[in-house]
Tab-separated table of C-alpha atoms and ligand atoms in Angstrom:
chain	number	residue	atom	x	y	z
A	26	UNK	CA	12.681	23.439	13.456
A	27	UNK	CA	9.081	22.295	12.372
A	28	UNK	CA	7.534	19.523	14.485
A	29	UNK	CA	8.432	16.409	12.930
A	30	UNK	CA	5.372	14.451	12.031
A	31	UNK	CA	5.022	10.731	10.434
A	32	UNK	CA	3.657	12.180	7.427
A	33	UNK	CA	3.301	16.213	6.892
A	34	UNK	CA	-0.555	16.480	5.858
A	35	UNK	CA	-0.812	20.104	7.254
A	36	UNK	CA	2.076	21.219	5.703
A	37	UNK	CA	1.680	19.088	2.313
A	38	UNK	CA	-1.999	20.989	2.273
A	39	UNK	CA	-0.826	24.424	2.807
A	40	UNK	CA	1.244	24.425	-0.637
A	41	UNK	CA	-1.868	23.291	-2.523
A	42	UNK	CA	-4.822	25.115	-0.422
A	43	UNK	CA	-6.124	27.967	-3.056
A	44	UNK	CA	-6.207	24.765	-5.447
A	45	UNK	CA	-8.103	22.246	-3.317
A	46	UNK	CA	-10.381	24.710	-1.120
A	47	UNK	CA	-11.329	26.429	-4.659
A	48	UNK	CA	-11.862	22.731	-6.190
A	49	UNK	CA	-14.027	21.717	-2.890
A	50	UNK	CA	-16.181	24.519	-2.981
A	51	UNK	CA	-17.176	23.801	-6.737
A	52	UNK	CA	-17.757	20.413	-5.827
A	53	UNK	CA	-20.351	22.096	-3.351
A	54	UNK	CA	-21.845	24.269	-5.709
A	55	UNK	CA	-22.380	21.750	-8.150
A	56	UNK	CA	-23.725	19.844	-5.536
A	57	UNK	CA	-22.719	16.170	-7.525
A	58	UNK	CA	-21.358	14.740	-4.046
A	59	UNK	CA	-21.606	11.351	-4.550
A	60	UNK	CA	-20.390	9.856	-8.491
A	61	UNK	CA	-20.418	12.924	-10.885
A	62	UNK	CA	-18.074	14.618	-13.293
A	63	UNK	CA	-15.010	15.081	-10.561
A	64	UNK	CA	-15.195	11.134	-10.223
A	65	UNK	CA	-15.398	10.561	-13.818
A	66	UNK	CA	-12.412	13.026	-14.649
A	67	UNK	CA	-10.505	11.645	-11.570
A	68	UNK	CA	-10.798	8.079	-13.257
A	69	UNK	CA	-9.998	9.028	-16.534
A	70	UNK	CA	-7.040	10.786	-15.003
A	71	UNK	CA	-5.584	7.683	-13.099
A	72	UNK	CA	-6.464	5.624	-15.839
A	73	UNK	CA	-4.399	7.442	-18.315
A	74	UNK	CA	-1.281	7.953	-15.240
A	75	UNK	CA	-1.125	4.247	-14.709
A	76	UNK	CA	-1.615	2.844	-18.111
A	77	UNK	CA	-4.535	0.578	-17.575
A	78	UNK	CA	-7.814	0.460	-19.384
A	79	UNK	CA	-10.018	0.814	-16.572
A	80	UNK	CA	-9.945	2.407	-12.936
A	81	UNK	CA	-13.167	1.986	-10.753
A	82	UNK	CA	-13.280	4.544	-8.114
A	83	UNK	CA	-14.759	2.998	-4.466
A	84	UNK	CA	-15.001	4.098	-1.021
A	85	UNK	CA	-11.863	2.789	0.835
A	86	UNK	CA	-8.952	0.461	-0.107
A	87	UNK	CA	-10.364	-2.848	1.819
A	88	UNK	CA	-13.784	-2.363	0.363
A	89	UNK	CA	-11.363	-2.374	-3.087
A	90	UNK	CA	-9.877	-5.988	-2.379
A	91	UNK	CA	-12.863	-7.333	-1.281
A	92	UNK	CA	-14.791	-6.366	-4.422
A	93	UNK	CA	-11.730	-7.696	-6.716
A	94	UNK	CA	-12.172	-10.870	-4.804
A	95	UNK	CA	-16.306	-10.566	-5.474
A	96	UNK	CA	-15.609	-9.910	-9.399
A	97	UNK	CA	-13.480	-12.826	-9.486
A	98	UNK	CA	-16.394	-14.910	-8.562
A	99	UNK	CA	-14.462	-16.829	-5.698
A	100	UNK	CA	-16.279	-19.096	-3.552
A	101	UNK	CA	-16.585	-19.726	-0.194
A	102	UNK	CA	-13.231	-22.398	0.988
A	103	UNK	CA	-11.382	-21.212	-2.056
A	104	UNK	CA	-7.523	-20.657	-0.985
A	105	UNK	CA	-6.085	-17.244	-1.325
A	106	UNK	CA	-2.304	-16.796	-1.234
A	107	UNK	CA	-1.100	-13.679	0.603
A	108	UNK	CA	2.074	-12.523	2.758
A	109	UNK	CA	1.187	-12.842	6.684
A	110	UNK	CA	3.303	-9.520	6.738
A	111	UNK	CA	1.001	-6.879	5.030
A	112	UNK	CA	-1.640	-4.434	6.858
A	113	UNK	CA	-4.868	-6.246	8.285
A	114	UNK	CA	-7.136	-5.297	5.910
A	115	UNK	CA	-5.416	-7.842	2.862
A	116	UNK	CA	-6.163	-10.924	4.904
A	117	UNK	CA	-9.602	-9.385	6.491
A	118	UNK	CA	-11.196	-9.660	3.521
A	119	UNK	CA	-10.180	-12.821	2.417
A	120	UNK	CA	-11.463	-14.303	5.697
A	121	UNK	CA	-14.568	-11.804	5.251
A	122	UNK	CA	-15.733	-13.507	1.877
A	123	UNK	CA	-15.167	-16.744	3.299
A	124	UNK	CA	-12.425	-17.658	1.751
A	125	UNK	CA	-9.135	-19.451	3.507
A	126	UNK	CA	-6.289	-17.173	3.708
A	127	UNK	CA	-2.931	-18.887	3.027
A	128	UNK	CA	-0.143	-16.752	4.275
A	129	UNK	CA	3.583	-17.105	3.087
A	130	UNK	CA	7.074	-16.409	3.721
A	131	UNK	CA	8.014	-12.791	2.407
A	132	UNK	CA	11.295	-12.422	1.152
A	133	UNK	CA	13.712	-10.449	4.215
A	134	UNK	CA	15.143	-7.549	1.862
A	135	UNK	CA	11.857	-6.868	-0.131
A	136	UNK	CA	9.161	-7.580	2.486
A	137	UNK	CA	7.071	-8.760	-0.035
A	138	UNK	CA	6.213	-12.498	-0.529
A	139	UNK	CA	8.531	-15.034	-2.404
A	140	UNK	CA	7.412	-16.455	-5.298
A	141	UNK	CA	8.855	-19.851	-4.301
A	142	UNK	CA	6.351	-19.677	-1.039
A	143	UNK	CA	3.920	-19.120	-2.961
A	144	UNK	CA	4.404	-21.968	-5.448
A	145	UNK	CA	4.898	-24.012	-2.596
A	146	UNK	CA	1.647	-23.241	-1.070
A	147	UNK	CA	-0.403	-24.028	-4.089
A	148	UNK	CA	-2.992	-26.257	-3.883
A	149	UNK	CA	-5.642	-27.815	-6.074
A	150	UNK	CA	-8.359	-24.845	-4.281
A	151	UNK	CA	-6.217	-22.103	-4.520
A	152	UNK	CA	-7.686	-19.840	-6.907
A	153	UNK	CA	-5.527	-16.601	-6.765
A	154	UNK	CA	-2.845	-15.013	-5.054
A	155	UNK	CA	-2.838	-11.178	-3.535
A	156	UNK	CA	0.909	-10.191	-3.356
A	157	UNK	CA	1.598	-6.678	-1.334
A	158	UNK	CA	3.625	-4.058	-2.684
A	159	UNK	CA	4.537	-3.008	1.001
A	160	UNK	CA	6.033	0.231	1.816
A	161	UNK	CA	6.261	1.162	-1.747
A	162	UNK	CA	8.794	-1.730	-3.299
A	163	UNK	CA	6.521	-4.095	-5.886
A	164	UNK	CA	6.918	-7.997	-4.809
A	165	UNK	CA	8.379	-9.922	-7.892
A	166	UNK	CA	5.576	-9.556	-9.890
A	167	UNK	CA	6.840	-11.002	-13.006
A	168	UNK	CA	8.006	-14.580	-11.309
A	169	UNK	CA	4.501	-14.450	-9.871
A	170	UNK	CA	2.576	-13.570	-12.721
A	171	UNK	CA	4.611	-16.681	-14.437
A	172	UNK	CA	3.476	-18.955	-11.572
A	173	UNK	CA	-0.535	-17.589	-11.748
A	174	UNK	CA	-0.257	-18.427	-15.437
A	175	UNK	CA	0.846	-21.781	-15.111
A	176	UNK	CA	-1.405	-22.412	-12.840
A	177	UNK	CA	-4.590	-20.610	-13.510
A	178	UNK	CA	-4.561	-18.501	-10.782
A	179	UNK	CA	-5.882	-15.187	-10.283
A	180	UNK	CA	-3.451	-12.034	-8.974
A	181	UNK	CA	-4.936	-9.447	-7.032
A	182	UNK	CA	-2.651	-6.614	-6.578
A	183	UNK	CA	-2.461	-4.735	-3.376
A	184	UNK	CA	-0.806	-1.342	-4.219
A	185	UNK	CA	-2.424	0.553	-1.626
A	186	UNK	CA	1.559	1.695	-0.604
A	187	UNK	CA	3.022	1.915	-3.903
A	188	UNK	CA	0.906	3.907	-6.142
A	189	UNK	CA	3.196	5.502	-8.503
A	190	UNK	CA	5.974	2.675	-8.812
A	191	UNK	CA	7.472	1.574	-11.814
A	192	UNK	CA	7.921	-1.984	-12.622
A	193	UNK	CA	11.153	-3.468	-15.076
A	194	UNK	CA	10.253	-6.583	-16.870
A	195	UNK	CA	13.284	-8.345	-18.104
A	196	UNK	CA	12.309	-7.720	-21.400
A	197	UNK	CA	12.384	-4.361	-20.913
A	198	UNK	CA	8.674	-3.606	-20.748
A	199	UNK	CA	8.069	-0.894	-18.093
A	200	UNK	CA	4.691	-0.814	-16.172
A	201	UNK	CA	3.069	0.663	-13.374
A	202	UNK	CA	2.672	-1.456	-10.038
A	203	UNK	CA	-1.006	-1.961	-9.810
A	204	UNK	CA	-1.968	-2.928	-13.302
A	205	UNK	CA	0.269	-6.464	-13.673
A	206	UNK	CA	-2.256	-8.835	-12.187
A	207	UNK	CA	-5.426	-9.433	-13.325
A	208	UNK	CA	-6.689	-6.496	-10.549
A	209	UNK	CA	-4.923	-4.136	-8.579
A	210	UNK	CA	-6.468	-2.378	-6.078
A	211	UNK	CA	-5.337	0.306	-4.105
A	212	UNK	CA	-6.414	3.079	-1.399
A	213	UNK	CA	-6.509	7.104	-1.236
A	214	UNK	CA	-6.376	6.990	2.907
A	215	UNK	CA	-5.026	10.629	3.708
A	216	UNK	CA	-1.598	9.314	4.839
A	217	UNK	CA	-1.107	7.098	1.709
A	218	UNK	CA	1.363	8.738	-1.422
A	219	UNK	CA	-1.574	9.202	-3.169
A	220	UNK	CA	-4.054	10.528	-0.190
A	221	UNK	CA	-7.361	12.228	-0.174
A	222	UNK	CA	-8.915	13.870	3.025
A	223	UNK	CA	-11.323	11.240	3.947
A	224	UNK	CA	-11.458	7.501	2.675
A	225	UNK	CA	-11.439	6.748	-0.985
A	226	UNK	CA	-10.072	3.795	-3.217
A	227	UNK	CA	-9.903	2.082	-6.519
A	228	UNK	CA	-9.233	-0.673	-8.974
A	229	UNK	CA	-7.836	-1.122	-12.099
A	230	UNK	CA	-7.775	-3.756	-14.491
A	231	UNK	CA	-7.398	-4.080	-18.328
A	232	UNK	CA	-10.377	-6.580	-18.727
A	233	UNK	CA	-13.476	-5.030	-20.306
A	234	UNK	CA	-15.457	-7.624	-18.307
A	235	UNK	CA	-13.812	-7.689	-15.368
A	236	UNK	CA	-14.361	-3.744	-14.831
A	237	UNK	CA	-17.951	-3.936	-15.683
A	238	UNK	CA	-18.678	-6.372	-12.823
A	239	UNK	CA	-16.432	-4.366	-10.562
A	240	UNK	CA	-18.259	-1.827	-11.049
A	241	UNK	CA	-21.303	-3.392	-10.763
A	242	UNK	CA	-20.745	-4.851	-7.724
A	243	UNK	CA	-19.420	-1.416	-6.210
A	244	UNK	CA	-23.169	-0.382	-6.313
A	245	UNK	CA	-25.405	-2.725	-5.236
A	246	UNK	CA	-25.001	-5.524	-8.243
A	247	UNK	CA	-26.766	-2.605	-10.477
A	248	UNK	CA	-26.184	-3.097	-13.778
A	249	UNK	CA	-29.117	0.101	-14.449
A	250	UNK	CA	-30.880	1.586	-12.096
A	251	UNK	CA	-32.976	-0.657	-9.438
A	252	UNK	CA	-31.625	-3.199	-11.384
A	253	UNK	CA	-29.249	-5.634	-9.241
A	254	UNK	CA	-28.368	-8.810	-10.960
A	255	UNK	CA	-25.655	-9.689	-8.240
A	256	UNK	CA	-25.383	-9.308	-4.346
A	257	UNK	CA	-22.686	-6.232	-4.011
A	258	UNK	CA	-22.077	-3.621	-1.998
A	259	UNK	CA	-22.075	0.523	-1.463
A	260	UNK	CA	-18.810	1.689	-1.941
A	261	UNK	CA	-18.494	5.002	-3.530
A	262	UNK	CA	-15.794	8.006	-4.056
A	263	UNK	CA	-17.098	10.803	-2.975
A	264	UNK	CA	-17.625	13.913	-5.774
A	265	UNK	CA	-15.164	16.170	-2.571
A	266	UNK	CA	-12.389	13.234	-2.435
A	267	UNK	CA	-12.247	13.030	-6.443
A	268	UNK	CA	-11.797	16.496	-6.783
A	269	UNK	CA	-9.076	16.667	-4.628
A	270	UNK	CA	-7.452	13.858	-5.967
A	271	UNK	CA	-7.641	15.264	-9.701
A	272	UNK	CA	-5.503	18.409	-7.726
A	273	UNK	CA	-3.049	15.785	-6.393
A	274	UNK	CA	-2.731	13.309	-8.994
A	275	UNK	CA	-0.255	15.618	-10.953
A	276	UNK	CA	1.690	16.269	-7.874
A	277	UNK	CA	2.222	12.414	-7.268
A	278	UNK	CA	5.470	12.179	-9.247
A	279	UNK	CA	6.898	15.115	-8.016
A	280	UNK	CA	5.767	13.689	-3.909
A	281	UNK	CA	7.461	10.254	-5.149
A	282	UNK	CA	11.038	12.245	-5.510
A	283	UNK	CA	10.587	14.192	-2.189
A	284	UNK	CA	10.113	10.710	-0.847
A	285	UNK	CA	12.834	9.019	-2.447
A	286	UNK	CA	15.240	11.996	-1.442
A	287	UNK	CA	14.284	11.966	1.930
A	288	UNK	CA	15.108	7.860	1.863
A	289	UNK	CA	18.604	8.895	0.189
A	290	UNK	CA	19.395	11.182	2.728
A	291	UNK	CA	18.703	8.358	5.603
A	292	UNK	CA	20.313	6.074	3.462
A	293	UNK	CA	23.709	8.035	3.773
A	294	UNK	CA	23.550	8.637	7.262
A	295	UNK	CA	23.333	5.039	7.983
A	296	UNK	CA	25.302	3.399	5.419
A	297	UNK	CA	27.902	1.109	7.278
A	298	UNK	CA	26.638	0.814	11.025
A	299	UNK	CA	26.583	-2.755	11.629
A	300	UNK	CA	22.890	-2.821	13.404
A	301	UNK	CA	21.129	-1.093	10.658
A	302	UNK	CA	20.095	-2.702	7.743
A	303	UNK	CA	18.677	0.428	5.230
A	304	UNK	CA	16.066	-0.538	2.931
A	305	UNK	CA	16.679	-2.651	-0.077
A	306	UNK	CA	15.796	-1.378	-3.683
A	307	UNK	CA	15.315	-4.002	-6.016
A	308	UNK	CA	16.784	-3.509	-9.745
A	309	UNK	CA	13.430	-4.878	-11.126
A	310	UNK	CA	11.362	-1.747	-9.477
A	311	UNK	CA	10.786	2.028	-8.392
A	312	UNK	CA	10.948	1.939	-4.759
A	313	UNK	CA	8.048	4.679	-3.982
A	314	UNK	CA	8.900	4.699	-0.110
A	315	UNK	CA	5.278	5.035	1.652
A	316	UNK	CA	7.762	3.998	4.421
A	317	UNK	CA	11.040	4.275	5.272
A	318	UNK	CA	11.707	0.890	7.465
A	319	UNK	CA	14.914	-0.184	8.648
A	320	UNK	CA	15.892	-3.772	10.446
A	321	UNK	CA	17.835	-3.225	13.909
A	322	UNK	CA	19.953	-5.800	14.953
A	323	UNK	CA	20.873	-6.081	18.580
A	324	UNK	CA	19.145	-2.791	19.536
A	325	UNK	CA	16.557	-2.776	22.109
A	326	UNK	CA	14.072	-1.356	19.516
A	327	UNK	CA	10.938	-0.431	22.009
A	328	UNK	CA	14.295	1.619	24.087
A	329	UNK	CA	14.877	3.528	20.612
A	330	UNK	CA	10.776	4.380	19.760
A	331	UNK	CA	10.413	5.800	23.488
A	332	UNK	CA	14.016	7.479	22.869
A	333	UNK	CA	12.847	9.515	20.077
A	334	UNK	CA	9.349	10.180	21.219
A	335	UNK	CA	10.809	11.613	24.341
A	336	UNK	CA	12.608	14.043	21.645
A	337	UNK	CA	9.035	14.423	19.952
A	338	UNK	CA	10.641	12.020	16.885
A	339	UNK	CA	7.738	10.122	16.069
A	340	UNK	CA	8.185	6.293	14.493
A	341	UNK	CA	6.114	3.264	13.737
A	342	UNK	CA	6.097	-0.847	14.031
A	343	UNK	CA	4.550	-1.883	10.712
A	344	UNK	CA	3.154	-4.294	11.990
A	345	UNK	CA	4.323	-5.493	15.132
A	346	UNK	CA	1.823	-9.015	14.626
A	347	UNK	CA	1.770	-10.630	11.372
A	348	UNK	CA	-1.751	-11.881	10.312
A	349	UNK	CA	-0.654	-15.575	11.105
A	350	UNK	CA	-0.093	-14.645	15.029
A	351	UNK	CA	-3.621	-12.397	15.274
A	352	UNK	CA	-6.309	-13.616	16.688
A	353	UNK	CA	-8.762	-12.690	13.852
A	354	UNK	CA	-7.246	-15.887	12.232
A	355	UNK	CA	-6.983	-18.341	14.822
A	356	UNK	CA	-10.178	-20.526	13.388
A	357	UNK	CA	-8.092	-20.167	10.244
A	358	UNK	CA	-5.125	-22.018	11.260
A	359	UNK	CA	-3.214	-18.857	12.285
A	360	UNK	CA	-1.449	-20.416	15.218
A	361	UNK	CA	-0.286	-23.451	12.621
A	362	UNK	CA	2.290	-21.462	10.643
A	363	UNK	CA	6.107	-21.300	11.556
A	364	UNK	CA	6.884	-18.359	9.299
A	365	UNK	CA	10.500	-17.520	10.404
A	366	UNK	CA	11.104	-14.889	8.390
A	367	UNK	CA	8.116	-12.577	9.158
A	368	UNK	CA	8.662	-13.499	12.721
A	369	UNK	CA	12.123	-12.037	12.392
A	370	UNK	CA	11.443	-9.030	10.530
A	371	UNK	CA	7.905	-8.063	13.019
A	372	UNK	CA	10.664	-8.281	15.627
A	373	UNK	CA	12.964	-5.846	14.278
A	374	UNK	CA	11.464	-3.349	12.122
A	375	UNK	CA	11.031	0.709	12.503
A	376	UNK	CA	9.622	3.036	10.285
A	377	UNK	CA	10.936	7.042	10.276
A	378	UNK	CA	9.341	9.327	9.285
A	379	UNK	CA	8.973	10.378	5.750
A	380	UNK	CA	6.712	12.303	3.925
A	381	UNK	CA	6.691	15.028	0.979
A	382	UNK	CA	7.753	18.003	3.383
A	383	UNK	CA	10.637	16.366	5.533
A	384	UNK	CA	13.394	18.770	5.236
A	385	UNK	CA	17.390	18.389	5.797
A	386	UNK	CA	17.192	20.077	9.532
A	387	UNK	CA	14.164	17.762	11.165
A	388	UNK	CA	16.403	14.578	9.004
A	389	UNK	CA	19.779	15.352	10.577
A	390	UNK	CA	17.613	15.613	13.767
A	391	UNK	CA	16.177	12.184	13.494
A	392	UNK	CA	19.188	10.780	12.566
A	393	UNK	CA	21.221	11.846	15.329
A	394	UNK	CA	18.968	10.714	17.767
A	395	UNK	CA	18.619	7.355	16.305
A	396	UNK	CA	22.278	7.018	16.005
A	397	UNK	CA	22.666	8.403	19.666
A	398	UNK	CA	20.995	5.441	21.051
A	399	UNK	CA	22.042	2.952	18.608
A	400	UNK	CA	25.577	3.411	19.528
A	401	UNK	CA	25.743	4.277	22.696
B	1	PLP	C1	-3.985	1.183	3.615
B	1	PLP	C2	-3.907	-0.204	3.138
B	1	PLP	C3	-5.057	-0.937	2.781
B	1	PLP	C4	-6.467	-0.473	3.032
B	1	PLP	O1	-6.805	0.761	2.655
B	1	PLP	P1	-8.022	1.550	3.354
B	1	PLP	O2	-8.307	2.640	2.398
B	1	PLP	O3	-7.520	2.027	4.678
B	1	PLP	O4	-9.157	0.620	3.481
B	1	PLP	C5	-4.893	-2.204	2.251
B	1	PLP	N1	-3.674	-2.750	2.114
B	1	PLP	C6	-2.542	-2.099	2.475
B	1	PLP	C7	-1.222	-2.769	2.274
B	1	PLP	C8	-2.620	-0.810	3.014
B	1	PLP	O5	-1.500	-0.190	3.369
């Protein structure tokens, strides 16, 4: 048996290696390292995936929230709606920019934040709301997208874990997550579905305006060169990254149903014990499954992660602190919010591995350790 890893990079990169070292070393000779044709192409290419009008290539996924929240011309004490259980780097930036982070309930099968927390957390200076698409299943965007209307709110997408996913509007309408809200932003960190080998990121949006000020922002405020008619930032794709993205962007599909296969497999071998709760899949979405994260009840979970690590089974607490209970945001009012929900779930989530190159032996491995401990 292969070593099981949390996600397969070595493996995923020896399928695709004449591609991507032949694509690299063009990028080399052509010596356009930083912006150039493989960016451009790369964008077009996403662009045309996804469905939206515009996708701005920048350097990371954080640096592509933070510049969404730039475009949007927020100010300083402006409220910003977000789920308390999502990755750091959604509320960072918030905080960063100087804006209050408000963090709601998420919803216990989805993960992803209820649209009646979030109506109930509207005041009159919150000025948009940043729902996470964790682990690959989209939060309700349609119910929030009705509430950000009514109320004149921006939506700021993160789909940094569910690039790829489909969304079902009850009209029938099918969309990709990412390009609902106003922006959606997302990142190409190796280990992500759609990963390059460094840092990279993007947004998307449909708004002529709104992309040429994200843009603009993503270098320096330039609007032409030495030109800088707004404070912004350096945040580039790299000409190496895009290139190797344009080799994996037709592969994404295909990674998606390795993914979801793997997650069916699990999904079998734990149907019906009592202390696992397998993920939930929403009708209204393509679950994507950047992670595989089941709920334990009455299992001493820390016991179970040093169980399988002692049988080289690798497995992850996303996150074990919500952003409410970090420190980061205690001069925000962190310590203030009882959010019983996210409490519960940070206490009793595990992620398995999954990844595009998990095969049936490693699975039945992982799965009969997990269920060794769980029912012993
Ligand atoms: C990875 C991730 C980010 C940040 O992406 P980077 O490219 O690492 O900056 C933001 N939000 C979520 C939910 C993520 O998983």
């Amino acid at each position: 048996m292969r070593p099981i890893e949390m996600v397969d990079l070595k493996q995923q990169y020896q399928k695709i290696k004449k591609e991507v070292d032949d694509a690299v070393l063009n990028v080399m000779e052509s010596a356009a390292f930083i912006g150039g044709p493989q960016v451009n192409i790369f964008a077009k290419n996403l662009s045309e995936y996804l469905g939206v009008k515009h996708v701005i290539p920048c350097a990371n996924g954080t640096d592509a929230l933070q510049i969404a929240m730039m475009a949007l011309g927020l100010q300083p004490g402006d409220e910003v709606i977000t789920p308390s259980f999502t990755y750091v780097a959604t509320t960072e930036v918030i905080a960063l920019l100087k804006l209050k982070p408000v963090f709601v309930e998420v919803d216990t099968k989805t993960f992803c934040a209820e649209p009646d927390a979030i109506k109930k957390a509207i005041t009159s200076k919150t000025k948009a709301i940043v729902p996470v698409h964790l682990y690959g299943h989209a939060a309700k965007m349609e119910e929030i997208m009705a509430i950000a209307e009514e109320h004149n709110l921006f939506v700021i997408e993160d789909n940094a874990q569910a690039i790829g996913g489909d969304y079902y509007f009850k009209n029938g309408t099918v969309k990709k997550t990412g390009v609902i809200g106003h922006i959606g932003c997302t990142s190409f960190f190796p280990s992500k579905n759609l990963g390059c080998y460094g840092d990279g990121g993007a947004m998307f949006t449909n708004d002529d305006e709104l992309a040429l000020k994200l843009k603009m922002i993503a270098n320096h405020g330039q609007s032409k060169r030495y030109y800088h008619d707004m404070v912004g930032c350096n945040s580039r794709l790299d000409g190496v990254q895009a290139a190797i993205l344009n080799i994996k962007l037709p592969l994404l599909d295909k990674y998606i149903d390795a993914r979801i296969k793997a997650a069916d497999f699990y999904d079998k071998a734990f149907a019906g014990n009592e202390k696992i709760t397998t993920p939930y899949r929403a009708g209204y979405c393509k679950h994507v499954f950047h992670q595989y994260t089941l709920i334990l009840e009455n299992t001493d979970r820390e016991g179970l992660v040093n169980y399988l690590a002692q049988n080289n089974i690798p497995s992850m607490l996303y996150y074990p602190v919500p952003a409410h209970k970090q420190k980061m945001f205690a001069s925000f009012g962190g310590g203030n919010y009882h959010l019983e929900k996210t409490d519960w779930l940070t206490q009793r989530v595990i992620s398995l591995p999954i990844h595009t190159e998990l095969d049936e032996e490693q699975q039945n491995f992982i799965i009969q350790k997990v269920l060794e401990f769980i029912n012993k």
